[in-house]
Coordinates of C-alpha atoms and ligand atoms in Angstrom, one line a residue:
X4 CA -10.3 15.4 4.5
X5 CA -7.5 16.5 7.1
X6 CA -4.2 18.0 6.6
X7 CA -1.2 18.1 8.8
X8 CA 2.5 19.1 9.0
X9 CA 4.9 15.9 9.4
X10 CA 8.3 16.5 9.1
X11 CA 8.5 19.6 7.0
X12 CA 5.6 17.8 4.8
X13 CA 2.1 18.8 4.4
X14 CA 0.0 15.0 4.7
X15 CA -3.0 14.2 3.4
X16 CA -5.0 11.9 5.3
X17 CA -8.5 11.2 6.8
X18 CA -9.6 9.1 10.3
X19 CA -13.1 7.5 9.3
X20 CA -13.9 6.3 12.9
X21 CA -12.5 6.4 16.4
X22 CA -9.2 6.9 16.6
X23 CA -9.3 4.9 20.2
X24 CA -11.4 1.8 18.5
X25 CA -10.0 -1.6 19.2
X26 CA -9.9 -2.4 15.6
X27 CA -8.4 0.5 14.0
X28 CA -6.6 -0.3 10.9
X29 CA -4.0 2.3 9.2
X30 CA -4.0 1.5 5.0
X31 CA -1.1 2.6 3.4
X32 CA -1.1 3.2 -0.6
X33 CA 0.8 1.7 -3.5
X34 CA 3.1 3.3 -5.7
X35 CA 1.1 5.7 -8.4
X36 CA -1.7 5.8 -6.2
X37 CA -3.8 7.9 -3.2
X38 CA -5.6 6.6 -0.4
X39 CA -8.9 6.7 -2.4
X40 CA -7.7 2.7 -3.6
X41 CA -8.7 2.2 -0.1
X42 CA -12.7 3.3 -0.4
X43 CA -14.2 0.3 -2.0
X44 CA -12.9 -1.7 0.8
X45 CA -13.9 0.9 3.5
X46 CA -16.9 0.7 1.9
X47 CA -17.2 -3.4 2.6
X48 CA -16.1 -3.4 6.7
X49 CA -19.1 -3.4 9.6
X50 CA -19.1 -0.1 12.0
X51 CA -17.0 -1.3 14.5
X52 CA -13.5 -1.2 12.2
X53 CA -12.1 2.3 12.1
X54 CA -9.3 3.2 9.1
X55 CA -6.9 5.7 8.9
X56 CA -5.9 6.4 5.3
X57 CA -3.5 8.7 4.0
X58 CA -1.4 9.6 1.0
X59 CA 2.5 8.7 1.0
X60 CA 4.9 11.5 0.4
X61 CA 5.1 12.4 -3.3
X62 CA 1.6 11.4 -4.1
X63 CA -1.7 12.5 -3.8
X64 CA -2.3 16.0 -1.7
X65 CA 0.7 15.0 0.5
X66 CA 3.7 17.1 -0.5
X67 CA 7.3 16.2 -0.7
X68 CA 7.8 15.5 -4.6
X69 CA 9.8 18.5 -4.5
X70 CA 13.2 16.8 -3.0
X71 CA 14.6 13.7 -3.5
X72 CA 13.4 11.1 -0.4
X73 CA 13.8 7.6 0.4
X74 CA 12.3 4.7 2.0
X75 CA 13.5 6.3 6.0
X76 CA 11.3 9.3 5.0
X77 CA 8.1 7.3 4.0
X78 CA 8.5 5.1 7.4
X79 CA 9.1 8.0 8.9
X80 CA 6.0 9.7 7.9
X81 CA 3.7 7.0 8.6
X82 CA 5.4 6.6 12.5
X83 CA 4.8 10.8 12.9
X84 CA 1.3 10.5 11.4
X85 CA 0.1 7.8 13.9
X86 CA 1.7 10.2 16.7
X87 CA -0.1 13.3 15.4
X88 CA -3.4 11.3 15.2
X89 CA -2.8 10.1 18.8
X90 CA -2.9 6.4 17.6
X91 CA -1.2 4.0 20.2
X92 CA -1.6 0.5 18.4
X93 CA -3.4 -0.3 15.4
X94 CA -3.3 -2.7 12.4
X95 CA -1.3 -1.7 9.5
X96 CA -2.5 -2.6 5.9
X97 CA -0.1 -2.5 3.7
X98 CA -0.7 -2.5 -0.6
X99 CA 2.9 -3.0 -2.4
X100 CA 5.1 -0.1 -1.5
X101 CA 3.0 0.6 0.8
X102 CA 3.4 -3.3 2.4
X103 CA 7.0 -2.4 2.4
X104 CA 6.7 0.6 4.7
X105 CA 4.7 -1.2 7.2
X106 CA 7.4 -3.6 7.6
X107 CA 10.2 -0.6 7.9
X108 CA 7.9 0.4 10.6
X109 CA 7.6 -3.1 12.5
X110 CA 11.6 -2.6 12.1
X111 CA 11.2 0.6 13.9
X112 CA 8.0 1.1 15.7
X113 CA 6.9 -2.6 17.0
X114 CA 5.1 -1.1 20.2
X115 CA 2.6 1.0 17.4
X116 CA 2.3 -2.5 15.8
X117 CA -1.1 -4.6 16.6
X118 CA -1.1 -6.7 13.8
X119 CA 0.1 -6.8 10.2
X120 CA -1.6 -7.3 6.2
X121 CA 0.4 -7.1 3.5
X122 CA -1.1 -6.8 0.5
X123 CA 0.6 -7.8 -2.6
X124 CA 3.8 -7.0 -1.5
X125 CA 7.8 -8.2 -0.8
X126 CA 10.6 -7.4 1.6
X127 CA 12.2 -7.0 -1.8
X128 CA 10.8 -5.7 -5.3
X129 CA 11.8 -6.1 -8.5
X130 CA 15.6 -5.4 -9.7
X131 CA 18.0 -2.2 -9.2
X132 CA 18.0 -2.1 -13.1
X133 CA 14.7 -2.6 -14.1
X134 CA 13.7 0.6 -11.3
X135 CA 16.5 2.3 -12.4
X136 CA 14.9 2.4 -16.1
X137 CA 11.4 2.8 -15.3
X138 CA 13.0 6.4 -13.5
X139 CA 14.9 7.1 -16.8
X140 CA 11.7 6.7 -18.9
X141 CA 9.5 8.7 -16.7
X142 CA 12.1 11.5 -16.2
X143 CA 12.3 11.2 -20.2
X144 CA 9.0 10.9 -21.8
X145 CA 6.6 11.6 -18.5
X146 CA 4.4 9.0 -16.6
X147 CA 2.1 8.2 -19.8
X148 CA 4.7 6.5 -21.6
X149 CA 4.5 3.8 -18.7
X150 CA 1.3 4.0 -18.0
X151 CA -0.4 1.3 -20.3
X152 CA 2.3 -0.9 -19.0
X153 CA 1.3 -0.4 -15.5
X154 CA -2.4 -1.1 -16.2
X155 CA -1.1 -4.5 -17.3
X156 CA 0.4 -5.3 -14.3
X157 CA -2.5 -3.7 -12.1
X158 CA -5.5 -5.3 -13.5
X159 CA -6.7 -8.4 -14.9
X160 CA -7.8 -8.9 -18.7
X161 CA -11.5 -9.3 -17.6
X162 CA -11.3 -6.3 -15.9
X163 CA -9.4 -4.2 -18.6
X164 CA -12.5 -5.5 -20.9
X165 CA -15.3 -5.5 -17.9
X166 CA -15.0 -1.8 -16.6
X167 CA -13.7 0.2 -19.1
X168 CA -14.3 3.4 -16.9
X169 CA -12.8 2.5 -13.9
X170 CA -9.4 1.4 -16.2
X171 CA -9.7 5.0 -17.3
X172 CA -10.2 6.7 -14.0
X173 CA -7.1 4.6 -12.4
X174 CA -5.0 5.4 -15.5
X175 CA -5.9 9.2 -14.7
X176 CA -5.1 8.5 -11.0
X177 CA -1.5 7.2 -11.9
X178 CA -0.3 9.7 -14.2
X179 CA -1.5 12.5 -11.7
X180 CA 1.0 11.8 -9.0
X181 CA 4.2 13.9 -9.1
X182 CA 6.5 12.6 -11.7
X183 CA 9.6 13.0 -9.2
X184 CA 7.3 11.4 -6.5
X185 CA 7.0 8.3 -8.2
X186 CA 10.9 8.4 -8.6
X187 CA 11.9 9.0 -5.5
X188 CA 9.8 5.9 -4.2
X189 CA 10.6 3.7 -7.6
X190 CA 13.9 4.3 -5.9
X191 CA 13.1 3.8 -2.6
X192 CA 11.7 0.4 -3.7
X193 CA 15.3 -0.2 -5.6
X194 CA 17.4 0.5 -2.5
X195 CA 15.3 -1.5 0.3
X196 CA 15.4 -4.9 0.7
X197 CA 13.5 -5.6 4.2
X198 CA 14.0 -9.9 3.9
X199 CA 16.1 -10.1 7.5
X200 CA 12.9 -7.7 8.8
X201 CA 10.0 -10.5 8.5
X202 CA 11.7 -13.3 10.5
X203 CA 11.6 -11.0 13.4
X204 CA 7.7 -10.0 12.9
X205 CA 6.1 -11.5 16.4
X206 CA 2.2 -10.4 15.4
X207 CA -0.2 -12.1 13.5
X208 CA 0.4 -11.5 10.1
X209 CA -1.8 -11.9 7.0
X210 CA -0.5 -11.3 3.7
X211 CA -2.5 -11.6 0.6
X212 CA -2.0 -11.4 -3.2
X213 CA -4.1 -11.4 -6.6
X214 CA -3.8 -14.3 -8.8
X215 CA -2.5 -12.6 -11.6
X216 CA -0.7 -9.7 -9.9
X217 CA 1.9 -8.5 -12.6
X218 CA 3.9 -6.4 -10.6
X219 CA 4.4 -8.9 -7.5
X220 CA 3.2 -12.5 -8.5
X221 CA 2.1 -15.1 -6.0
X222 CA 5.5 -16.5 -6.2
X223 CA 7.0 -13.6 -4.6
X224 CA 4.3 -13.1 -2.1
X225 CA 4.3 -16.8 -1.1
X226 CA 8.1 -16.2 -0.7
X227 CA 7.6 -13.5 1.9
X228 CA 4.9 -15.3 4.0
X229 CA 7.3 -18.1 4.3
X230 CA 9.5 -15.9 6.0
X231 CA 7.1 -14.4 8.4
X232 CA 6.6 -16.5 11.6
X233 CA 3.1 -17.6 11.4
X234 CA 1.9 -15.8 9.0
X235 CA -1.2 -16.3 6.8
X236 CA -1.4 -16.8 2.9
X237 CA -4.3 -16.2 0.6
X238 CA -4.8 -15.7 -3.0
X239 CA -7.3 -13.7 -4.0
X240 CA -9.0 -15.1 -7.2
X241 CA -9.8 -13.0 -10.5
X242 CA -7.3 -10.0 -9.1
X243 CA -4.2 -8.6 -10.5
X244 CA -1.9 -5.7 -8.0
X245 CA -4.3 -3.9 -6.9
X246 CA -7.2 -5.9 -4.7
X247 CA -8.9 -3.2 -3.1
X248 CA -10.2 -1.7 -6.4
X249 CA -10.5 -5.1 -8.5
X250 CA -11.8 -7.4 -5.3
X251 CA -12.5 -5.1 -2.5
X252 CA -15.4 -7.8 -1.5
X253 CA -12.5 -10.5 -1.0
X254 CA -10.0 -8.5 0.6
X255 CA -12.8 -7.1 2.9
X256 CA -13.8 -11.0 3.9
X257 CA -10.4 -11.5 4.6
X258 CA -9.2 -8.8 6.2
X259 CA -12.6 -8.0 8.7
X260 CA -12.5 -11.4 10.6
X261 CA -9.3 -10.9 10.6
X262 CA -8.5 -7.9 12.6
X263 CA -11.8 -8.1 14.4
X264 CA -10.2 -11.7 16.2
X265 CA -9.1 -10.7 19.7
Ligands
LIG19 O1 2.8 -1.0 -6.6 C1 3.9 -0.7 -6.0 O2 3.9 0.0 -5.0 C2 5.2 -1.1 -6.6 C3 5.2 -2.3 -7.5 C4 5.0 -1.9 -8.9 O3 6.0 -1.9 -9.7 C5 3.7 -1.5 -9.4 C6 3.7 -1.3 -10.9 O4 3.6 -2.4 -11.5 O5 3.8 -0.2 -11.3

């Protein structure tokens, strides 16, 4: 557990590994969520891959709720954090949101950028309106009144039914984060729309997606692959949004050979 100040921020992250290892990988979270979505992977990956996980502005122990912010500040964040940690070039794993801001940083940063996974994610998500309510009803009724909705979208039916617990703990982990965190990044979702970005990406690429991921459906994911030179597509089978908690196993079998290949 490490703490540091990034522009006028305290972040929240942790370096598990060297920060100088050839396969270093930098996971970055999904909206309503903290890096710990990122441990049954970890868990999954042989000795020589380091991570660097850490919580987005506006969730988790990383500060920020407090003032509005927008998708500049969250690429912004990631690109000081990898300077503080004295990372040079590293994969970046990307979940949703967090997919999105590893692409803002290819935009900005290419030279920190080894290779790229994104994970259930778009250059573009969802619709200005439909963001623009989900903020009302949070800023009206509170992050439970969405949250059952959410769960839908996250996780499959067996695993809604299969591990009742875990639904629980992830529901818990949701309606924890900052209420005007999640705004500001349901609208810094609204306003971005990074689709002229992943033409330009030049590094091996793999972007993955659950099979019945409710929030950003294989459709959508496909779409975004197609527009990446190169880039590799995999569904992950029996997985909704989230794929490090529901099929950290698959993601791992991906993702290892992956970043491991010289
Ligand atoms: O998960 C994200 O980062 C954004 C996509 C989304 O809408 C997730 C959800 O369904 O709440």
């Amino acid at each position: 557990m490490a703490f540091a100040t990034i522009n006028g921020i305290t972040v929240h992250y942790e370096l598990l590994g060297d920060v100088d290892a050839k396969n270093l990988v930098v996971f970055s979270n999904s909206l309503g969520t903290d890096f710990r979505i990122w441990l049954p992977v970890f868990d999954e990956l042989v000795d020589d891959v380091s991570v660097l996980l850490y919580d987005s502005r506006g969730h988790g122990l990383t500060g920020g709720a407090d003032k509005p912010f927008g998708m500049d500040d969250l690429v912004d964040d990631l690109i000081a954090l990898v300077d503080h940690v004295g990372i040079k070039r590293a994969v970046f794993c990307g979940l949703s949101v967090g997919g999105i801001i590893c692409q803002g940083l290819w935009k900005k940063r290419p030279d920190l950028v080894r290779k790229l996974v994104l994970c259930d994610t778009a250059p573009k998500i969802g619709t200005a309106e439909a963001w623009s309510s989900r903020i009302e009803a949070v800023k009206a009724n509170g992050l439970e009144s969405i949250a059952d909705a959410v769960m839908e979208r996250w996780f499959t039916p067996d695993f809604h039914q299969e591990r009742v617990e875990d639904l629980a703990g992830y529901r818990l982990m949701m309606m924890r984060q900052p209420a005007d965190g999640y705004n500001s990044t349901c609208g810094a979702i609204r306003d971005t729309d990074f689709s002229d970005v992943l033409p330009t990406i030049t590094v091996p690429t793999l972007v993955v997606v659950g099979d019945q991921d409710g929030s950003t459906p294989p459709e959508l994911v496909k779409a975004a692959a197609d527009r990446i030179p190169g880039a590799r597509f995999e569904i992950i089978e029996g997985c909704g949004h989230i794929p490090c908690v529901e099929q950290p196993e698959q993601l791992a079998a991906l993702l290892q050979p992956f970043v491991r290949k010289a």
